[in-house]
Amino acid sequence: MYLTVDPIELSSLMTRVQSSEQGGIACFLGTVRNHHGGREVARLEYSAYQPMAEAECARIVTEAQTRWNCTVALEHRVGALSIGDIAVAIAVASAHRDEAFTACRYVIEEVKRRVPIWKREFFADGTVEWVGSGAVGQRGSEAVDGEVTPASVQDGAAIR
């Protein structure tokens, strides 16, 4: 499982990839920041179309492991997150550091590009925005003006 509602522990991911054959481990942590576009963020929520997200994460991990002869561990949070929480973590181990760094960068870039996970930011001024969808709701409104949202994908109306 790549998606989790539980806090992510980097040490757990590192343990999963460590072995005596691996000489280097590269890690990436994406954390919740307190600002976006010059506005103060109070908190955020991640939503995902779980069956598709899990399958795409598995494909990405397999691609990296095959291409760079490495071991990859990946976890992405879903649900409510606070400022400072880890949203996504990747650990990659390989015989040499170059492959570990390259594969780690590949995994995060492909996750951001291909996996149907959405971020909803709750701003300090009370507005809410689905990041990347172009949909903005005022004071917590769920109106999204026909944009792709997690609910529309789950209902089969659209796929990201």
XYZ file of N, CA, C and O in Angstrom:
640
model
N 0.845 -1.186 0.000
C 0.000 0.000 0.000
C 0.889 1.247 0.000
O 1.818 1.348 0.778
N 0.564 2.152 -0.876
C 1.325 3.393 -1.001
C 0.624 4.569 -0.337
O 1.278 5.516 0.078
N -0.700 4.522 -0.251
C -1.465 5.588 0.391
C -1.700 5.238 1.847
O -1.958 4.085 2.181
N -1.646 6.250 2.708
C -1.845 6.014 4.127
C -2.517 7.221 4.778
O -2.270 8.356 4.369
N -3.343 6.955 5.768
C -3.923 8.034 6.572
C -3.056 8.287 7.803
O -3.219 9.291 8.487
N -2.141 7.384 8.068
C -1.278 7.485 9.242
C -0.059 8.366 8.961
O 0.389 8.462 7.812
N 0.505 8.974 10.003
C 1.735 9.752 9.809
C 2.841 8.876 9.196
O 2.947 7.689 9.504
N 3.635 9.475 8.333
C 4.713 8.755 7.648
C 5.979 8.815 8.496
O 6.354 9.890 8.974
N 6.610 7.683 8.645
C 7.874 7.585 9.375
C 8.980 7.259 8.380
O 9.009 6.154 7.827
N 9.887 8.194 8.143
C 10.972 7.983 7.191
C 11.812 6.770 7.566
O 12.229 6.004 6.686
N 12.054 6.558 8.848
C 12.880 5.418 9.274
C 12.296 4.087 8.813
O 13.029 3.162 8.460
N 10.981 3.996 8.767
C 10.317 2.785 8.295
C 10.607 2.538 6.813
O 10.881 1.408 6.392
N 10.548 3.603 6.016
C 10.848 3.478 4.588
C 12.311 3.105 4.373
O 12.629 2.252 3.535
N 13.203 3.708 5.141
C 14.627 3.411 5.003
C 14.920 1.958 5.355
O 15.701 1.290 4.670
N 14.264 1.453 6.375
C 14.441 0.051 6.763
C 14.003 -0.878 5.645
O 14.626 -1.907 5.397
N 12.928 -0.505 4.947
C 12.410 -1.345 3.855
C 13.371 -1.435 2.673
O 13.332 -2.411 1.922
N 14.221 -0.425 2.458
C 15.109 -0.453 1.292
C 16.551 -0.837 1.625
O 17.308 -1.202 0.735
N 16.924 -0.766 2.873
C 18.307 -1.060 3.265
C 18.662 -2.519 3.073
O 17.864 -3.411 3.345
N 19.879 -2.753 2.584
C 20.419 -4.112 2.519
C 21.931 -4.016 2.376
O 22.475 -2.954 2.070
N 22.602 -5.125 2.561
C 24.063 -5.134 2.482
C 24.575 -4.911 1.061
O 25.733 -4.546 0.870
N 23.709 -5.092 0.055
C 24.112 -4.863 -1.336
C 24.035 -3.386 -1.726
O 24.570 -2.994 -2.759
N 23.313 -2.603 -0.954
C 23.070 -1.208 -1.304
C 24.089 -0.305 -0.607
O 24.241 -0.364 0.605
N 24.742 0.555 -1.388
C 25.756 1.443 -0.829
C 25.279 2.868 -0.603
O 25.978 3.666 0.000
N 24.091 3.186 -1.095
C 23.585 4.541 -0.919
C 22.076 4.565 -0.823
O 21.387 3.789 -1.478
N 21.569 5.458 0.014
C 20.128 5.669 0.138
C 19.857 7.153 -0.051
O 20.462 7.993 0.614
N 18.961 7.472 -0.971
C 18.511 8.852 -1.174
C 17.055 8.940 -0.736
O 16.272 8.032 -0.994
N 16.730 10.030 -0.061
C 15.368 10.204 0.451
C 14.814 11.557 0.031
O 15.546 12.528 -0.133
N 13.488 11.589 -0.116
C 12.785 12.834 -0.349
C 11.597 12.880 0.599
O 10.859 11.897 0.726
N 11.411 14.019 1.254
C 10.238 14.265 2.087
C 9.547 15.516 1.568
O 10.183 16.562 1.438
N 8.271 15.411 1.286
C 7.455 16.569 0.964
C 6.628 16.892 2.185
O 5.880 16.036 2.666
N 6.770 18.099 2.706
C 6.059 18.479 3.921
C 5.052 19.590 3.639
O 5.155 20.307 2.646
N 4.092 19.732 4.521
C 3.055 20.753 4.380
C 3.630 22.097 4.804
O 4.072 22.263 5.936
N 3.638 23.048 3.855
C 4.157 24.386 4.161
C 3.004 25.314 4.557
O 1.844 25.027 4.291
N 3.366 26.449 5.142
C 2.362 27.377 5.673
C 1.968 28.473 4.697
O 1.311 29.441 5.086
N 2.348 28.351 3.434
C 2.004 29.385 2.461
C 1.889 28.777 1.071
O 2.457 27.723 0.784
N 1.130 29.466 0.221
C 1.014 29.095 -1.198
C 0.568 30.334 -1.957
O -0.451 30.934 -1.609
N 1.315 30.697 -2.967
C 0.942 31.845 -3.788
C 0.814 33.135 -3.005
O -0.049 33.951 -3.308
N 1.653 33.305 -1.987
C 1.616 34.530 -1.195
C 0.512 34.575 -0.151
O 0.295 35.605 0.482
N -0.194 33.459 0.023
C -1.290 33.403 0.998
C -0.950 32.421 2.107
O -0.286 31.411 1.880
N -1.457 32.695 3.306
C -1.198 31.843 4.456
C -2.112 30.616 4.425
O -3.333 30.733 4.327
N -1.495 29.441 4.497
C -2.227 28.176 4.523
C -2.401 27.740 5.971
O -1.439 27.738 6.745
N -3.625 27.374 6.346
C -3.917 26.921 7.702
C -3.752 25.402 7.832
O -3.266 24.900 8.844
N -4.178 24.679 6.800
C -4.090 23.216 6.779
C -4.422 22.752 5.371
O -4.794 23.558 4.521
N -4.310 21.454 5.120
C -4.724 20.931 3.827
C -5.226 19.505 3.959
O -5.068 18.861 4.998
N -5.863 19.054 2.901
C -6.352 17.677 2.818
C -5.941 17.103 1.476
O -6.021 17.784 0.454
N -5.524 15.849 1.501
C -5.264 15.125 0.261
C -6.382 14.115 0.058
O -6.791 13.436 0.999
N -6.856 14.027 -1.171
C -7.840 13.029 -1.571
C -7.260 12.269 -2.744
O -6.449 12.804 -3.503
N -7.690 11.030 -2.893
C -7.181 10.213 -4.001
C -8.255 9.275 -4.496
O -9.150 8.883 -3.741
N -8.148 8.936 -5.761
C -8.931 7.837 -6.306
C -8.070 6.606 -6.039
O -7.170 6.277 -6.810
N -8.335 5.949 -4.888
C -7.413 4.964 -4.332
C -7.036 3.816 -5.266
O -5.852 3.525 -5.415
N -7.972 3.139 -5.924
C -7.551 2.021 -6.771
C -6.583 2.448 -7.878
O -5.581 1.783 -8.135
N -6.881 3.569 -8.490
C -6.026 4.074 -9.564
C -4.686 4.573 -9.017
O -3.639 4.345 -9.622
N -4.727 5.268 -7.896
C -3.507 5.815 -7.293
C -2.555 4.701 -6.871
O -1.349 4.775 -7.128
N -3.092 3.675 -6.241
C -2.248 2.544 -5.819
C -1.613 1.865 -7.030
O -0.417 1.553 -7.027
N -2.394 1.642 -8.071
C -1.879 0.976 -9.275
C -0.804 1.816 -9.962
O 0.230 1.291 -10.395
N -1.022 3.122 -10.036
C -0.045 3.990 -10.705
C 1.233 4.107 -9.881
O 2.336 4.110 -10.434
N 1.104 4.177 -8.564
C 2.296 4.191 -7.704
C 3.106 2.906 -7.905
O 4.339 2.952 -8.006
N 2.427 1.786 -7.982
C 3.116 0.507 -8.196
C 3.865 0.512 -9.525
O 5.015 0.031 -9.611
N 3.241 1.058 -10.559
C 3.912 1.139 -11.870
C 5.156 2.015 -11.800
O 6.209 1.675 -12.341
N 5.052 3.144 -11.140
C 6.180 4.068 -11.022
C 7.327 3.419 -10.258
O 8.493 3.506 -10.677
N 7.029 2.770 -9.155
C 8.061 2.093 -8.364
C 8.741 1.013 -9.198
O 9.979 0.906 -9.221
N 7.961 0.211 -9.899
C 8.523 -0.845 -10.751
C 9.407 -0.262 -11.843
O 10.498 -0.780 -12.113
N 8.953 0.819 -12.476
C 9.757 1.468 -13.511
C 11.114 1.909 -12.966
O 12.154 1.667 -13.589
N 11.118 2.565 -11.812
C 12.370 3.045 -11.221
C 13.280 1.883 -10.838
O 14.486 1.916 -11.109
N 12.707 0.871 -10.226
C 13.523 -0.277 -9.789
C 14.150 -1.003 -10.974
O 15.300 -1.446 -10.903
N 13.421 -1.084 -12.057
C 13.920 -1.750 -13.259
C 14.992 -0.903 -13.942
O 16.049 -1.406 -14.319
N 14.708 0.361 -14.086
C 15.608 1.256 -14.827
C 16.937 1.500 -14.112
O 17.983 1.596 -14.750
N 16.909 1.623 -12.766
C 18.124 1.973 -12.032
C 18.622 0.870 -11.107
O 19.531 1.111 -10.299
N 18.078 -0.335 -11.184
C 18.521 -1.446 -10.343
C 18.619 -1.009 -8.875
O 19.678 -1.038 -8.260
N 17.480 -0.582 -8.360
C 17.423 -0.052 -7.004
C 16.204 -0.622 -6.284
O 15.407 -1.346 -6.871
N 16.083 -0.270 -5.016
C 14.907 -0.637 -4.222
C 14.226 0.660 -3.799
O 14.889 1.582 -3.308
N 12.901 0.735 -3.987
C 12.156 1.964 -3.726
C 11.057 1.707 -2.696
O 10.326 0.727 -2.792
N 10.931 2.625 -1.752
C 9.796 2.657 -0.829
C 9.123 4.017 -0.993
O 9.799 5.046 -1.049
N 7.803 4.014 -1.095
C 7.026 5.226 -1.339
C 5.774 5.209 -0.483
O 5.097 4.179 -0.399
N 5.479 6.335 0.157
C 4.216 6.504 0.875
C 3.709 7.924 0.653
O 4.492 8.873 0.631
N 2.387 8.037 0.483
C 1.746 9.347 0.335
C 0.561 9.399 1.277
O -0.258 8.487 1.319
N 0.465 10.477 2.040
C -0.642 10.660 2.966
C -1.908 11.049 2.228
O -1.869 11.718 1.200
N -3.039 10.656 2.757
C -4.349 11.143 2.359
C -5.071 11.551 3.637
O -4.732 11.104 4.727
N -6.052 12.424 3.482
C -6.782 12.911 4.640
C -6.266 14.277 5.068
O -5.579 14.967 4.320
N -6.611 14.668 6.286
C -6.257 15.984 6.821
C -4.816 15.993 7.320
O -4.396 15.082 8.024
N -4.087 17.047 6.941
C -2.705 17.223 7.377
C -2.527 18.624 7.945
O -3.170 19.575 7.489
N -1.641 18.725 8.906
C -1.316 20.009 9.525
C -0.008 20.540 8.957
O 0.778 19.795 8.359
N 0.245 21.808 9.190
C 1.497 22.427 8.768
C 2.653 21.631 9.392
O 2.636 21.311 10.568
N 3.634 21.288 8.554
C 4.802 20.544 9.019
C 4.700 19.040 8.864
O 5.715 18.337 8.933
N 3.493 18.513 8.659
C 3.336 17.064 8.472
C 4.020 16.622 7.188
O 4.093 17.367 6.204
N 4.481 15.382 7.173
C 5.037 14.788 5.960
C 3.874 14.330 5.090
O 3.046 13.530 5.520
N 3.829 14.832 3.854
C 2.769 14.474 2.914
C 3.184 13.313 2.020
O 2.353 12.476 1.662
N 4.445 13.263 1.641
C 4.950 12.196 0.779
C 6.397 11.905 1.170
O 7.145 12.825 1.520
N 6.761 10.631 1.133
C 8.130 10.233 1.446
C 8.570 9.149 0.479
O 7.791 8.259 0.123
N 9.826 9.257 0.066
C 10.425 8.288 -0.846
C 11.807 7.957 -0.320
O 12.570 8.859 0.055
N 12.131 6.676 -0.305
C 13.484 6.223 0.010
C 13.912 5.288 -1.112
O 13.150 4.403 -1.516
N 15.105 5.519 -1.629
C 15.637 4.702 -2.724
C 17.044 4.264 -2.354
O 17.893 5.096 -2.021
N 17.275 2.959 -2.418
C 18.604 2.416 -2.152
C 19.144 1.767 -3.413
O 18.414 1.104 -4.150
N 20.427 1.985 -3.649
C 21.096 1.352 -4.782
C 22.562 1.144 -4.423
O 23.039 1.634 -3.397
N 23.255 0.449 -5.292
C 24.672 0.178 -5.035
C 25.489 1.468 -5.027
O 26.478 1.579 -4.305
N 25.054 2.448 -5.815
C 25.796 3.705 -5.941
C 24.866 4.899 -5.799
O 23.701 4.843 -6.176
N 25.385 6.002 -5.288
C 24.560 7.175 -4.968
C 23.889 7.798 -6.188
O 22.767 8.273 -6.087
N 24.561 7.817 -7.311
C 23.982 8.470 -8.489
C 22.644 7.845 -8.878
O 21.671 8.550 -9.136
N 22.588 6.515 -8.899
C 21.338 5.830 -9.231
C 20.257 6.110 -8.195
O 19.092 6.290 -8.532
N 20.655 6.152 -6.913
C 19.683 6.417 -5.850
C 19.079 7.818 -5.996
O 17.864 7.990 -5.922
N 19.930 8.825 -6.210
C 19.434 10.196 -6.391
C 18.548 10.312 -7.627
O 17.476 10.914 -7.592
N 19.006 9.741 -8.727
C 18.260 9.849 -9.986
C 16.902 9.160 -9.882
O 15.880 9.711 -10.302
N 16.876 7.965 -9.317
C 15.617 7.234 -9.172
C 14.670 7.942 -8.214
O 13.459 8.003 -8.461
N 15.198 8.504 -7.147
C 14.363 9.223 -6.178
C 13.694 10.420 -6.855
O 12.490 10.642 -6.700
N 14.447 11.174 -7.626
C 13.894 12.331 -8.343
C 12.834 11.874 -9.351
O 11.780 12.488 -9.484
N 13.114 10.782 -10.046
C 12.159 10.244 -11.015
C 10.840 9.896 -10.323
O 9.762 10.244 -10.806
N 10.914 9.220 -9.187
C 9.701 8.773 -8.493
C 8.845 9.966 -8.077
O 7.639 9.985 -8.349
N 9.415 10.986 -7.457
C 8.583 12.106 -7.013
C 8.001 12.869 -8.199
O 6.830 13.273 -8.176
N 8.778 13.050 -9.251
C 8.257 13.767 -10.415
C 7.115 13.002 -11.080
O 6.116 13.596 -11.493
N 7.239 11.691 -11.185
C 6.186 10.878 -11.794
C 4.950 10.784 -10.905
O 3.824 10.781 -11.404
N 5.140 10.715 -9.599
C 3.991 10.719 -8.679
C 3.202 12.012 -8.867
O 1.981 11.985 -9.018
N 3.888 13.138 -8.879
C 3.212 14.433 -9.043
C 2.510 14.519 -10.398
O 1.449 15.122 -10.508
N 3.093 13.941 -11.420
C 2.572 14.058 -12.781
C 1.447 13.073 -13.075
O 0.491 13.410 -13.774
N 1.514 11.844 -12.525
C 0.633 10.771 -12.988
C -0.379 10.245 -11.980
O -1.385 9.648 -12.382
N -0.149 10.416 -10.717
C -1.005 9.757 -9.718
C -2.205 10.646 -9.374
O -2.038 11.823 -9.074
N -3.435 10.078 -9.419
C -4.643 10.865 -9.128
C -4.821 11.139 -7.627
O -5.605 10.506 -6.933
N -4.011 12.101 -7.164
C -4.089 12.594 -5.789
C -4.289 14.099 -5.886
O -3.596 14.767 -6.635
N -5.247 14.615 -5.115
C -5.551 16.039 -5.141
C -5.308 16.661 -3.783
O -5.533 16.038 -2.752
N -4.900 17.918 -3.826
C -4.633 18.671 -2.604
C -5.653 19.802 -2.499
O -5.842 20.582 -3.425
N -6.304 19.865 -1.359
C -7.247 20.953 -1.077
C -6.660 21.783 0.059
O -6.455 21.271 1.164
N -6.364 23.033 -0.261
C -5.761 23.922 0.728
C -6.816 24.782 1.403
O -7.703 25.324 0.747
N -6.699 24.880 2.715
C -7.566 25.715 3.534
C -6.732 26.911 3.977
O -5.770 26.753 4.733
N -7.093 28.095 3.488
C -6.326 29.295 3.768
C -6.798 29.974 5.043
O -7.947 29.807 5.476
N -5.907 30.765 5.635
C -6.212 31.469 6.881
C -7.385 32.425 6.735
O -8.100 32.688 7.700
N -7.626 32.926 5.517
C -8.745 33.856 5.307
C -10.088 33.149 5.126
O -11.106 33.773 4.880
N -10.091 31.808 5.227
C -11.333 31.049 5.128
C -11.620 30.488 3.747
O -12.562 29.711 3.585
N -10.858 30.860 2.739
C -11.083 30.316 1.404
C -10.464 28.933 1.291
O -9.558 28.572 2.037
N -10.978 28.170 0.336
C -10.532 26.800 0.101
C -10.268 26.656 -1.389
O -11.047 27.145 -2.205
N -9.172 25.972 -1.742
C -8.836 25.808 -3.146
C -8.329 24.402 -3.413
O -7.499 23.875 -2.684
N -8.865 23.795 -4.486
C -8.318 22.533 -4.991
C -7.097 22.902 -5.815
O -7.221 23.506 -6.874
N -5.925 22.571 -5.351
C -4.694 22.935 -6.036
C -4.563 22.132 -7.320
O -4.742 20.920 -7.339
N -4.269 22.851 -8.402
C -4.063 22.206 -9.686
C -5.316 22.053 -10.518
O -5.241 21.792 -11.706
N -6.485 22.227 -9.915
C -7.727 22.082 -10.676
C -8.233 23.420 -11.191
O -9.095 23.468 -12.051
N -7.707 24.501 -10.615
C -8.196 25.825 -10.980
C -9.501 26.155 -10.284
O -10.092 27.191 -10.511
N -9.967 25.267 -9.416
C -11.251 25.462 -8.736
C -11.042 26.154 -7.405
O -10.232 25.746 -6.606
N -11.775 27.222 -7.188
C -11.680 27.962 -5.943
C -13.067 28.079 -5.342
O -14.019 28.413 -6.023
N -13.183 27.808 -4.059
C -14.443 28.006 -3.352
C -14.244 29.036 -2.262
O -13.213 29.049 -1.616
N -15.202 29.898 -2.054
C -15.094 30.919 -1.026
C -15.660 30.414 0.298
O -16.700 29.784 0.334
N -14.959 30.704 1.356
C -15.400 30.388 2.725
C -15.879 28.944 2.856
O -16.944 28.668 3.374
N -15.099 28.029 2.300
C -15.394 26.615 2.456
C -16.386 26.061 1.463
O -16.823 24.932 1.576
N -16.794 26.833 0.478
C -17.750 26.375 -0.516
C -17.226 25.161 -1.266
O -16.047 25.055 -1.539
N -18.113 24.250 -1.624
C -17.742 23.070 -2.401
C -17.924 23.294 -3.893
O -17.644 22.423 -4.691
N -18.417 24.474 -4.301
C -18.644 24.742 -5.720
C -17.321 24.768 -6.467
O -16.375 25.394 -6.020
N -17.279 24.070 -7.601
C -16.032 23.998 -8.350
C -16.219 24.289 -9.829
O -15.323 24.075 -10.624
N -17.366 24.769 -10.239
C -17.605 25.211 -11.617
C -17.169 24.208 -12.675
O -16.457 24.532 -13.610
N -17.569 22.960 -12.536
C -17.317 21.964 -13.565
C -15.889 21.446 -13.630
O -15.527 20.735 -14.556
N -15.057 21.801 -12.676
C -13.669 21.347 -12.694
C -13.575 19.894 -12.225
O -14.469 19.370 -11.579
N -12.459 19.272 -12.547
C -12.189 17.915 -12.092
C -11.850 17.957 -10.614
O -10.975 18.701 -10.195
N -12.572 17.191 -9.820
C -12.325 17.082 -8.392
C -12.298 15.607 -8.031
O -12.728 14.762 -8.819
N -11.824 15.278 -6.835
C -11.834 13.871 -6.440
C -13.219 13.241 -6.523
O -13.377 12.120 -6.963
N -14.258 13.982 -6.147
C -15.611 13.426 -6.185
C -16.036 13.115 -7.608
O -16.671 12.087 -7.873
N -15.698 13.977 -8.570
C -16.117 13.731 -9.957
C -15.405 12.514 -10.552
O -15.967 11.797 -11.353
N -14.187 12.285 -10.142
C -13.459 11.110 -10.632
C -14.054 9.849 -10.013
O -14.289 8.863 -10.697
N -14.313 9.876 -8.735
C -14.878 8.709 -8.066
C -16.258 8.380 -8.606
O -16.660 7.236 -8.645
N -16.982 9.393 -9.046
C -18.289 9.169 -9.643
C -18.173 8.741 -11.102
O -19.165 8.506 -11.765
N -16.951 8.710 -11.634
C -16.725 8.282 -13.003
C -16.906 9.378 -14.027
O -16.878 9.141 -15.220
N -17.076 10.635 -13.567
C -17.319 11.744 -14.488
C -16.057 12.213 -15.201
O -16.124 12.746 -16.283
N -14.912 12.045 -14.584
C -13.660 12.514 -15.181
C -12.488 11.745 -14.602
O -12.583 11.207 -13.512
N -11.426 11.734 -15.319
C -10.196 11.125 -14.829
C -9.084 12.108 -15.042
O -8.936 12.668 -16.116
N -8.300 12.333 -14.011
C -7.190 13.287 -14.056
C -6.127 12.781 -14.975
O -5.752 11.669 -15.010
